[in-house]
Short mmCIF file of C-alpha atoms and ligand atoms in Angstrom, two decimals:
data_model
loop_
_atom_site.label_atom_id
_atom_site.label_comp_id
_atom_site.label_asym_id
_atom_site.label_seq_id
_atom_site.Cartn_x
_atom_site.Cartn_y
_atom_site.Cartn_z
CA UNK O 1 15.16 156.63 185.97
CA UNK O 2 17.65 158.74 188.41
CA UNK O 3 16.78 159.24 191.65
CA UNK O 4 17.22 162.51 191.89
CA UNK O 5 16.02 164.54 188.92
CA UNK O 6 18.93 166.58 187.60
CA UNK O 7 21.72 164.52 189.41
CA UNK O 8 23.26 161.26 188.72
CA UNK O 9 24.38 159.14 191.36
CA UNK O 10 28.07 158.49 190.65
CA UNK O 11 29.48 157.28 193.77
CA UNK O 12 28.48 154.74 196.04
CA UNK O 13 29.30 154.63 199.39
CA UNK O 14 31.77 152.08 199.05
CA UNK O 15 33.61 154.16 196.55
CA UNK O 16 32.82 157.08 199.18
CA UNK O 17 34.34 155.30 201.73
CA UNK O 18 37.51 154.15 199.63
CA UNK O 19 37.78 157.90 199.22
CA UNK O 20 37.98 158.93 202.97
CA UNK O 21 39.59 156.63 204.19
CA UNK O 22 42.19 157.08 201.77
CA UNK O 23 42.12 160.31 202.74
CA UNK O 24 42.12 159.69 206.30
CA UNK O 25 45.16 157.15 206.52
CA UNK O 26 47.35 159.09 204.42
CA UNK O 27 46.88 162.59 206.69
CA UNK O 28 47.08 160.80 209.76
CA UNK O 29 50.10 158.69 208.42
CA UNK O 30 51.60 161.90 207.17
CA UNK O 31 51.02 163.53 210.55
CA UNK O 32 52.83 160.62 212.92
CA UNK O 33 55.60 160.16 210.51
CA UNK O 34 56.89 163.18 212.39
CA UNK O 35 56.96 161.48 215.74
CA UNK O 36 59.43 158.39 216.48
CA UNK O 37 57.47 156.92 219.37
CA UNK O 38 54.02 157.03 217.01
CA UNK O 39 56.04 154.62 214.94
CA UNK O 40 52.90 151.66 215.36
CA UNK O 41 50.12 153.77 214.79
CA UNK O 42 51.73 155.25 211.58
CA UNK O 43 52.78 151.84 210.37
CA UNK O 44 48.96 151.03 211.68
CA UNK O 45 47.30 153.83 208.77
CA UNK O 46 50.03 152.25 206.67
CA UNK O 47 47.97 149.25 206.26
CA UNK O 48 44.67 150.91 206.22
CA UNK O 49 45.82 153.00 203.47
CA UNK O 50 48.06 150.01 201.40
CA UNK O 51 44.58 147.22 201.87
CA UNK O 52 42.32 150.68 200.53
CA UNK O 53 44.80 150.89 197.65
CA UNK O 54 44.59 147.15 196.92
CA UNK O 55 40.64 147.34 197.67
CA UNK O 56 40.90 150.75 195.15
CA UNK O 57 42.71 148.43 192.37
CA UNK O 58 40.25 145.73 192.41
CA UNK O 59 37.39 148.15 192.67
CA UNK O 60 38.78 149.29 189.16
CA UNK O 61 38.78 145.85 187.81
CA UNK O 62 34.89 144.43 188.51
CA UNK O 63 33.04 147.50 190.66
CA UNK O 64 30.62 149.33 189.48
CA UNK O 65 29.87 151.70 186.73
CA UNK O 66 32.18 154.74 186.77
CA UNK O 67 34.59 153.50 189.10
CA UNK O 68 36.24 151.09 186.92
CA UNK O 69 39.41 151.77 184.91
CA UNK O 70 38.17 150.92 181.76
CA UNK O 71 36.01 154.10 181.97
CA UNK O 72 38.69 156.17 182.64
CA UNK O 73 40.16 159.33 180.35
CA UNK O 74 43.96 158.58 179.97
CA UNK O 75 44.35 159.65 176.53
CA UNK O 76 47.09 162.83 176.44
CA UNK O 77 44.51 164.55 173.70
CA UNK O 78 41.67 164.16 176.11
CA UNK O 79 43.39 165.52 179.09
CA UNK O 80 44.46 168.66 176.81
CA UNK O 81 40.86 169.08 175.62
CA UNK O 82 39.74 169.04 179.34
CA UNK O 83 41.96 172.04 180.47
CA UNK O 84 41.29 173.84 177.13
CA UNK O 85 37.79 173.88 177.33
CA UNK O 86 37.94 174.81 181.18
CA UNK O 87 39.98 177.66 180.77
CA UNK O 88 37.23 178.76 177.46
CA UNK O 89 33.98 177.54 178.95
CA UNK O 90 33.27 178.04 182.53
CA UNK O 91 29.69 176.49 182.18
CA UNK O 92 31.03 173.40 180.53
CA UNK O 93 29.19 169.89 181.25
CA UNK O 94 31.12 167.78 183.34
CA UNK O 95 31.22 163.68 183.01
CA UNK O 96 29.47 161.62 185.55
CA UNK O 97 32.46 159.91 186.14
CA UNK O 98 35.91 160.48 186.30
CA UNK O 99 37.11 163.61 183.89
CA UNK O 100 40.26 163.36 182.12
CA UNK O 101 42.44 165.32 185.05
CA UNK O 102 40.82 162.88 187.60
CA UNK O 103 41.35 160.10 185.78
CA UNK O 104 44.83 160.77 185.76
CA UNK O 105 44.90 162.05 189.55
CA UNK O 106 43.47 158.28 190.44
CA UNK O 107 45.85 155.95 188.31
CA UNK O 108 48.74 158.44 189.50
CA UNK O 109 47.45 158.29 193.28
CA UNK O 110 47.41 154.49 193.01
CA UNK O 111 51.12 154.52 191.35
CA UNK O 112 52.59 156.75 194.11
CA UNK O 113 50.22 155.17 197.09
CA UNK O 114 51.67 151.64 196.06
CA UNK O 115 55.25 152.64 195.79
CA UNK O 116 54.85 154.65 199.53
CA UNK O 117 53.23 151.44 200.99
CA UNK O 118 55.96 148.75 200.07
CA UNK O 119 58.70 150.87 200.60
CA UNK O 120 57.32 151.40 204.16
CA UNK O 121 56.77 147.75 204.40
CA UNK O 122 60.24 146.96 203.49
CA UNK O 123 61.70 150.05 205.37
CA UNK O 124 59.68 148.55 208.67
CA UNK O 125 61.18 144.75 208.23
CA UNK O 126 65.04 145.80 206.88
CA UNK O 127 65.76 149.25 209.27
CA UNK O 128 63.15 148.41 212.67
CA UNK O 129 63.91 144.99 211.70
CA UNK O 130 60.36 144.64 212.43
CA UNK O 131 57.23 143.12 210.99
CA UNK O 132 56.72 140.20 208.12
CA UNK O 133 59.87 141.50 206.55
CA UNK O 134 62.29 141.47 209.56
CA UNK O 135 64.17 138.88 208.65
CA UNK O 136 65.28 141.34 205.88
CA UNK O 137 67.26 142.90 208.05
CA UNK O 138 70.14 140.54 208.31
CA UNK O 139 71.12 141.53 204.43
CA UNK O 140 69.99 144.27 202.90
CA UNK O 141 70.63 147.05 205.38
CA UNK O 142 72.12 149.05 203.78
CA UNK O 143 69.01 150.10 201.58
CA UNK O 144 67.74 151.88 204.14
CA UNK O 145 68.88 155.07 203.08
CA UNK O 146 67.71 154.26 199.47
CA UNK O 147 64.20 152.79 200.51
CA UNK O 148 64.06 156.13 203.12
CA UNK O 149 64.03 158.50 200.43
CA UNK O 150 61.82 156.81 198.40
CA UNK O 151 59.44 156.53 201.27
CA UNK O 152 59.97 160.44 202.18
CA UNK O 153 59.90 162.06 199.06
CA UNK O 154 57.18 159.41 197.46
CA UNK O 155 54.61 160.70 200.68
CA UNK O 156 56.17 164.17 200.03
CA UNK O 157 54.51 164.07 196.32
CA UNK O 158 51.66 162.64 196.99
CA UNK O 159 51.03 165.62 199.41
CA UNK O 160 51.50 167.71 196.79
CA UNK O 161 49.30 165.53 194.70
CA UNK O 162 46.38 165.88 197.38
CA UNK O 163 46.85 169.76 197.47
CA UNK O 164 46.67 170.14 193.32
CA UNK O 165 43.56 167.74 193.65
CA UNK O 166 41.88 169.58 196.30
CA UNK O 167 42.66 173.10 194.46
CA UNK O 168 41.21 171.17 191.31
CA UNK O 169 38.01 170.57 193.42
CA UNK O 170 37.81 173.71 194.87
CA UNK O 171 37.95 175.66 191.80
CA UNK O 172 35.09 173.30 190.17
CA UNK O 173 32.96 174.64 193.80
CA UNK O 174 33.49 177.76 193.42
CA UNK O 175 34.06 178.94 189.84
CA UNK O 176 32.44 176.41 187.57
CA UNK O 177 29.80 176.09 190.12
CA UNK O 178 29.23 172.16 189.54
CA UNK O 179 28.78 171.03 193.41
CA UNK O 180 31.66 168.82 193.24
CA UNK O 181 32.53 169.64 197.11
CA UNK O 182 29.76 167.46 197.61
CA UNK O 183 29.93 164.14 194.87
CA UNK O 184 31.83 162.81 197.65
CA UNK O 185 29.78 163.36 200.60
CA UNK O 186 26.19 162.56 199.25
CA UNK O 187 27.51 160.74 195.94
CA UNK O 188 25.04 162.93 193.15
CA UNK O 189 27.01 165.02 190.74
CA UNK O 190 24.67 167.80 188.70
CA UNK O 191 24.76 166.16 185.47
CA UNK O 192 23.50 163.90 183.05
CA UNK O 193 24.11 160.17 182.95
CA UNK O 194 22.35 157.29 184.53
CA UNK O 195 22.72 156.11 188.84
CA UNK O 196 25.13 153.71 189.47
CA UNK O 197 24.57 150.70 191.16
CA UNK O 198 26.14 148.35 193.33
CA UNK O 199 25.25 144.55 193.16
CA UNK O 200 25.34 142.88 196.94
CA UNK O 201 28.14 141.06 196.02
CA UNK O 202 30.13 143.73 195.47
CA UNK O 203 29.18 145.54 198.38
CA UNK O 204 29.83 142.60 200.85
CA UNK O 205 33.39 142.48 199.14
CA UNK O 206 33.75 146.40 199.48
CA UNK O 207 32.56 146.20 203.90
CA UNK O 208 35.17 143.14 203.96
CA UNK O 209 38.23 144.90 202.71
CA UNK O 210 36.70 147.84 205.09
CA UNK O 211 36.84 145.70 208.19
CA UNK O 212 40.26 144.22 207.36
CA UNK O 213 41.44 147.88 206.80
CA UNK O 214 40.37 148.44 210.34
CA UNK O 215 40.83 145.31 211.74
CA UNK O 216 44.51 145.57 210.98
CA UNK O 217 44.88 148.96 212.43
CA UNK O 218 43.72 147.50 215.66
CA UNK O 219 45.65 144.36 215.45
CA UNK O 220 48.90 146.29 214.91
CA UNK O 221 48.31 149.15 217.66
CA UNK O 222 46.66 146.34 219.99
CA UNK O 223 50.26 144.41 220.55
CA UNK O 224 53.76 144.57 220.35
CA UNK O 225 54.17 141.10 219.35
CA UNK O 226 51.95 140.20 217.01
CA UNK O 227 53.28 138.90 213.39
CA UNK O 228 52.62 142.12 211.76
CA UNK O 229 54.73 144.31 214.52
CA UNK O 230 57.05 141.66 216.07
CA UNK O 231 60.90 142.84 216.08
CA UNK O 232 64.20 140.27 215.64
CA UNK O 233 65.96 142.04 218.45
CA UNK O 234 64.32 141.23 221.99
CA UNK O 235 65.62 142.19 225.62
CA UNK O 236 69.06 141.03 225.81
CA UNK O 237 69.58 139.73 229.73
CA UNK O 238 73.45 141.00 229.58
CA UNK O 239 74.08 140.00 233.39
CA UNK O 240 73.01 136.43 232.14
CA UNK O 241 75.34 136.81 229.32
CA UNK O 242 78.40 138.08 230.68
CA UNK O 243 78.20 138.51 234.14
CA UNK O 244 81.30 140.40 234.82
CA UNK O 245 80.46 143.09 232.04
CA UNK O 246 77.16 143.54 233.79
CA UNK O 247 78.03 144.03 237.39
CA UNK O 248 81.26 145.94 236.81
CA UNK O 249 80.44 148.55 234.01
CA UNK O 250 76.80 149.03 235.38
CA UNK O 251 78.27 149.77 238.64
CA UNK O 252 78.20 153.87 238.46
CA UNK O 253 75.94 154.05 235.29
CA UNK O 254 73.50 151.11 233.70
CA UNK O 255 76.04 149.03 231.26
CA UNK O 256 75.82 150.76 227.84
CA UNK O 257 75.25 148.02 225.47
CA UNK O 258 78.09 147.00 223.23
CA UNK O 259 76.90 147.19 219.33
CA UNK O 260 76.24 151.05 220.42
CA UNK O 261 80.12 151.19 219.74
CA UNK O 262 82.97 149.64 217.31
CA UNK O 263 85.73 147.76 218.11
CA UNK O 264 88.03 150.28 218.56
CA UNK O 265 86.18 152.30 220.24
CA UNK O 266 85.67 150.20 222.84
CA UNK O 267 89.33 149.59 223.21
CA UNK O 268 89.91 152.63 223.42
CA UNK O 269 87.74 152.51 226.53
CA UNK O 270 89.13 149.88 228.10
CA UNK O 271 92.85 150.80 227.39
CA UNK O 272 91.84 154.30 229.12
CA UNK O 273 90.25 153.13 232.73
CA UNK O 274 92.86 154.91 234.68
CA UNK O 275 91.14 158.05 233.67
CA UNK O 276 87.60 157.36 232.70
CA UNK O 277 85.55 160.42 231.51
CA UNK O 278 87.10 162.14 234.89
CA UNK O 279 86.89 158.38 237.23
CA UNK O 280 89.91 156.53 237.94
CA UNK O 281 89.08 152.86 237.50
CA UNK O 282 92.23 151.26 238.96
CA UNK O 283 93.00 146.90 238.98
CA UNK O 284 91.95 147.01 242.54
CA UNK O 285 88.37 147.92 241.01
CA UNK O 286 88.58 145.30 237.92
CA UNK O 287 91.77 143.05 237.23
CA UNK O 288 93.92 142.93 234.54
CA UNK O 289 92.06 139.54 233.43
CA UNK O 290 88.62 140.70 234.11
CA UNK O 291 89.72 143.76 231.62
CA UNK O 292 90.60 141.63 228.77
CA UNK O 293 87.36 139.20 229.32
CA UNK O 294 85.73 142.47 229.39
CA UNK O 295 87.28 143.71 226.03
CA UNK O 296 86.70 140.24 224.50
CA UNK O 297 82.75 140.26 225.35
CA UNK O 298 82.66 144.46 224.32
CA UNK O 299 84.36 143.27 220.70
CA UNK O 300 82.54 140.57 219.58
CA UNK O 301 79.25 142.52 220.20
CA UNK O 302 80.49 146.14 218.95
CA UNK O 303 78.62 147.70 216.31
CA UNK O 304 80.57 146.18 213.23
CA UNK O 305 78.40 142.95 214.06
CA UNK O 306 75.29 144.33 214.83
CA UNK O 307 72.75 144.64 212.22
CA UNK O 308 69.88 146.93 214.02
CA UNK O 309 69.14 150.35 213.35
CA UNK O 310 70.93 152.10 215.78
CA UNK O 311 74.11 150.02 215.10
CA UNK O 312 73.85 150.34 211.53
CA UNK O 313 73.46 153.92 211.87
CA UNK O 314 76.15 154.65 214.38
CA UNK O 315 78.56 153.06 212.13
CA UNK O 316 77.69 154.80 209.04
CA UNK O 317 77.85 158.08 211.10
CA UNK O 318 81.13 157.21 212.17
CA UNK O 319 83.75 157.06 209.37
CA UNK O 320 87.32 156.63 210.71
CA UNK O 321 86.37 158.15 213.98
CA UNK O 322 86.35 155.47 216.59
CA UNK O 323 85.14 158.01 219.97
CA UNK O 324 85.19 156.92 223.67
CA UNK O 325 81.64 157.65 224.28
CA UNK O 326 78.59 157.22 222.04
CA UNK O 327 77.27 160.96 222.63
CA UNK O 328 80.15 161.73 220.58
CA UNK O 329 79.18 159.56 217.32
CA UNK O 330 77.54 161.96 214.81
CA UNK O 331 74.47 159.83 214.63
CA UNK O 332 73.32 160.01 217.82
CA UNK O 333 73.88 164.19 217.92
CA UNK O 334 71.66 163.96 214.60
CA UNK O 335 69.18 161.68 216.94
CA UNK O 336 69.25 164.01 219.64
CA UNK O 337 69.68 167.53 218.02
CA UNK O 338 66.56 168.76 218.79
CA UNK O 339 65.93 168.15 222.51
CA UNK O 340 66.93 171.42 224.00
CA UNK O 341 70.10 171.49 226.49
CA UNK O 342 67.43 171.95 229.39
CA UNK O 343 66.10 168.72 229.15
CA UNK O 344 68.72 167.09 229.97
CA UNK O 345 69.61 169.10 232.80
CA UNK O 346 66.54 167.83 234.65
CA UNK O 347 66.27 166.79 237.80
CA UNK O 348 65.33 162.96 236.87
CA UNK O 349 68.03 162.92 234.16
CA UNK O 350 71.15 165.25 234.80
CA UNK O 351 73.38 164.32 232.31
CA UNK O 352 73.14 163.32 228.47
CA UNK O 353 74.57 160.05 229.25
CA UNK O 354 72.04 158.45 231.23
CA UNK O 355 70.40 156.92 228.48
CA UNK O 356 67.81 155.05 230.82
CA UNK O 357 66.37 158.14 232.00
CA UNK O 358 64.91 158.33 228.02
CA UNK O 359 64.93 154.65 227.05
CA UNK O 360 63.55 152.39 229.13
CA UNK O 361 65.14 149.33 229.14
CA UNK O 362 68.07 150.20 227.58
CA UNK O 363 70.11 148.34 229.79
CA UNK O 364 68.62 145.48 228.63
CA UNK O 365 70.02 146.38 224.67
CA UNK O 366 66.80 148.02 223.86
CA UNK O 367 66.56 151.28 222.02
CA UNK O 368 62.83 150.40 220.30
CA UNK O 369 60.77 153.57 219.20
CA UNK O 370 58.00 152.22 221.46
CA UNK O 371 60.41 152.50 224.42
CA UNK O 372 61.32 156.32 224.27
CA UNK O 373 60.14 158.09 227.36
CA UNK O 374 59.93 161.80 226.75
CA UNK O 375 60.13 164.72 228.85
CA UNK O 376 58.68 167.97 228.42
C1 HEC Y 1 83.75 154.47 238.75
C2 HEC Y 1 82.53 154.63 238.04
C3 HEC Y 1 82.48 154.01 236.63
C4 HEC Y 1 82.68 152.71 236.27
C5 HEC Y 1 83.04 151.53 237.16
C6 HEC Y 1 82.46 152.65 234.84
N1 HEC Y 1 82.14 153.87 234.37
FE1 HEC Y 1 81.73 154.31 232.44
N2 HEC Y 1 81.39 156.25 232.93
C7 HEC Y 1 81.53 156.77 234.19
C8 HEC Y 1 81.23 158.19 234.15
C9 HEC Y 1 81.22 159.14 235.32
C10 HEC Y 1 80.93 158.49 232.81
C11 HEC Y 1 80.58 159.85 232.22
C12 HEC Y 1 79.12 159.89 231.84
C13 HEC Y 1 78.20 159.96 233.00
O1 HEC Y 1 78.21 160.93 233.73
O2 HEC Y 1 77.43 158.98 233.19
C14 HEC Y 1 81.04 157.24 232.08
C15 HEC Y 1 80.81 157.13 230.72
C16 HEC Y 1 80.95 155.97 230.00
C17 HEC Y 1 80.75 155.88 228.58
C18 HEC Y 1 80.34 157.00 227.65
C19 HEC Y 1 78.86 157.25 227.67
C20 HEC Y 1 78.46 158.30 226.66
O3 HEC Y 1 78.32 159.45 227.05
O4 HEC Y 1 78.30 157.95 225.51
C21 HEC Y 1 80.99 154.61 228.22
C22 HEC Y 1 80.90 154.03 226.84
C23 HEC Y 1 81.33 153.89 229.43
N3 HEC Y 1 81.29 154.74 230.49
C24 HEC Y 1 81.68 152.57 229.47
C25 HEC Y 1 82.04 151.91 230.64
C26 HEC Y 1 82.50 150.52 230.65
C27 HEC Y 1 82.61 149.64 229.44
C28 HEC Y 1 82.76 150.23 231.95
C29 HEC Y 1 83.25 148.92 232.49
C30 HEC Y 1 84.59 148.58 232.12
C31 HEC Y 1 82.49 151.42 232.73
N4 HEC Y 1 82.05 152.42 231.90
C32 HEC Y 1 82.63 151.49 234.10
C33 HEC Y 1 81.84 156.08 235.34
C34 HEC Y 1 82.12 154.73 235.42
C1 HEC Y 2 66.50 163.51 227.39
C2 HEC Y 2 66.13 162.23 226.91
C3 HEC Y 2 67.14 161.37 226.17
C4 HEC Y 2 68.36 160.94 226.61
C5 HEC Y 2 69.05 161.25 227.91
C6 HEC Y 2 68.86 160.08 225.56
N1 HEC Y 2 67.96 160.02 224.53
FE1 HEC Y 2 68.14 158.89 222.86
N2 HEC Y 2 66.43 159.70 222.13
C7 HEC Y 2 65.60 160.55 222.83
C8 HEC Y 2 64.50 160.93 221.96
C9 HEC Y 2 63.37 161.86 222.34
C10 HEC Y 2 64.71 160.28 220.73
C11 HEC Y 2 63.84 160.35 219.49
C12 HEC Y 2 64.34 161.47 218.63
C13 HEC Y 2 63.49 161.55 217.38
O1 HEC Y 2 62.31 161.84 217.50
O2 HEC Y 2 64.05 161.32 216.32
C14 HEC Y 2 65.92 159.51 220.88
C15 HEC Y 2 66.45 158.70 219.88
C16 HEC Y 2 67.52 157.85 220.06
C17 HEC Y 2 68.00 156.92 219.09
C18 HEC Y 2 67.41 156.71 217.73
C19 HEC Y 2 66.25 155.78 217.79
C20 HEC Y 2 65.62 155.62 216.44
O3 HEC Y 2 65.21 154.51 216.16
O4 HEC Y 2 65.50 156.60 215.71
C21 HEC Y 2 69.06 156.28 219.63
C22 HEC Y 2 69.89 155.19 219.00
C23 HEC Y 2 69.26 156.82 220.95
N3 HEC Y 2 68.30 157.77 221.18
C24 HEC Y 2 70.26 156.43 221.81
C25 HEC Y 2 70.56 157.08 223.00
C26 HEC Y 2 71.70 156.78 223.82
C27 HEC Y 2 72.74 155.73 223.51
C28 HEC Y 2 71.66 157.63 224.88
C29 HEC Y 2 72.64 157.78 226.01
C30 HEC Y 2 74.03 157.94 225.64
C31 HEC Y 2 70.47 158.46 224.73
N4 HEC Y 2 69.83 158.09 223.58
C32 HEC Y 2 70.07 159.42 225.61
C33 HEC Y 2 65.76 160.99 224.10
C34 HEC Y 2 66.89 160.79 224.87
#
């Protein structure tokens, strides 16, 4: 007997729930994927949306009636049929479960989900060198670009995905009349078929993989340093590590920190100190020796042997230009291309140089996401 006479009740609220929340953590994913310093609470939704996706796929193998994959409309004839007889027959009967078109919307969504959650994962350990996969980093940067795209334009088609499914709903609403705005709010679709049901089991398994959705978002927003969002590259104390370099380059600025440059460019710097962007440095102000233990320390930490983002980047921007100044690498114009010229004419940071005004502790090597102070 169904509960509700005319109605079948198709979807549980833990299917419900795997539904929103889906819903939810890609949207707000989408949304803060847009915004460096919201780099944790995206990679947070990340992991709501990647455990609902794993929570989704087991839900297919042993949950209940209509939600399982085996009762799903994959074959190509089927799917024809279904936009045949929608197009002839607006007051068709509709399945209690999934239709043809949704059935292919769901393994599809899964598909695409999975491929946008591990390339994130990946992208998270090998570029921010952060996370369970950070110690990818030392190898494989330089599928960044490759795992980038895939992590862009995967999220890109899913969005259109969403859009198609939500037009697909929308046009059941309004023109085939069926209700289907609300199967997944109440869980009844106007048909014929018999309830579902959900065995306690089930359900305790479905409000677990719930709280660890949750319970992850929390965990990775909470903390910094927790296994899931700690990074390889920590404050570097540089007046511990070479003195000299500290105290004499952070003299009139804060020290700029070496892998932000190559090699070359840094000699380039240091062969120039007579006339340095407008200063004269002179031996009275650092000796000839001091120069060249200088140099030494600038060299073996220039970007060639760096392997975080921003050194990784820089150098790919670079090409066989070797600049005296890092606002002059093409990377960080492309990083800072769309803060208008006034904001760095502001009192509290005058010039596009002072890095420190932006990034707090930069002078300590640090150019983390989390770290960017903004102005506005
Ligand atoms: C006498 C003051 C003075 C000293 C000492 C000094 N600098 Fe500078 N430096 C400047 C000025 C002025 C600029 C121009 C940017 C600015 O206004 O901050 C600059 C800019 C730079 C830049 C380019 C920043 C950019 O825009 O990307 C680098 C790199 C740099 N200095 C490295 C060094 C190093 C390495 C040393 C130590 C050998 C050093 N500086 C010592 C005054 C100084
Ligand atoms: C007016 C503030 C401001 C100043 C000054 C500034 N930055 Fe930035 N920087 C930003 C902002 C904002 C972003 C994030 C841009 C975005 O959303 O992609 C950023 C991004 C970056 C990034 C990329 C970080 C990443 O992971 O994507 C690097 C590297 C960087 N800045 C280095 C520097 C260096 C080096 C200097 C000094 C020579 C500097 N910045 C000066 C505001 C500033």
């Amino acid at each position: 007997m169904n509960k509700k006479p005319g109605y079948v009740f198709v979807w549980p609220i833990s299917t419900r729930l795997i539904h929103w929340m889906m819903a939810f953590s890609f949207t707000a994913a989408f949304a803060t994927s847009f915004y460096e310093h919201l780099l944790h609470e995206h990679v947070a939704l990340g992991f709501i949306f990647m455990i609902i996706i794993v929570y989704r796929i087991i839900w297919g193998i042993i949950g209940p009636r209509y939600a399982t994959f085996n009762t799903f409309k994959l074959k190509p004839s089927e799917l024809k049929h279904y936009f045949v007889e929608k197009i002839e027959n607006r007051w068709r009967k509709i399945p209690a479960g999934h239709n043809p078109a949704s059935s292919w919307y769901t393994v599809w969504a899964i598909f695409v989900g999975s491929i946008i959650a591990v390339s994130g994962l990946l992208l998270y350990g090998i570029q921010e060198a952060k996370g369970i996969f950070r110690f990818l980093n030392d190898g494989y940067t330089h599928y960044i670009y490759l795992l980038e795209w895939v992590h862009r334009y995967g999220s890109y088609l899913f969005f259109a995905w969403v859009v198609i499914h939500i037009t697909g709903v929308l046009i059941e609403q309004f023109w085939h009349r069926t209700e289907m705005v609300f199967a997944m709010v109440t869980g009844y679709k106007k048909t014929e078929g018999e309830d579902t049901e959900v065995k306690p089991l089930l359900s305790f398994f479905a409000y677990m993989m719930l709280l660890l959705a949750i319970g992850a978002y929390f965990f990775i927003t909470s903390s910094n340093y927790n296994f899931l969002t700690l990074q390889k590259y920590t404050n570097i104390d540089y007046k511990q590590e070479h003195p000299l370099f500290y105290e004499k380059c952070g003299d009139c600025h804060k020290i700029y920190p070496p892998y932000l440059l190559p090699e070359k460019s840094w000699q380039r710097v240091m062969g120039g100190l007579g006339n340095h962007f407008g200063e004269e440095i002179t031996e009275a102000n650092i000796t000839r020796s001091q120069r060249a233990s200088i140099l030494a320390f600038l060299r073996e930490n220039a970007a060639e042997h760096s392997r975080c983002e921003a050194a990784v980047k820089v150098m790919d921007s670079l090409g066989d230009l070797r600049p005296k100044a890092i606002t002059k690498t093409p990377y960080w114009r492309e990083t800072h291309k769309d803060i208008p010229r006034s904001v760095f004419q502001e009192e509290n940071i005058k010039d596009r140089s002072n890095c420190i005004a932006c990034h707090k502790d930069f002078d300590k090597g640090n150019l983390d996401d989390m770290n960017i102070i903004f102005h506005d």
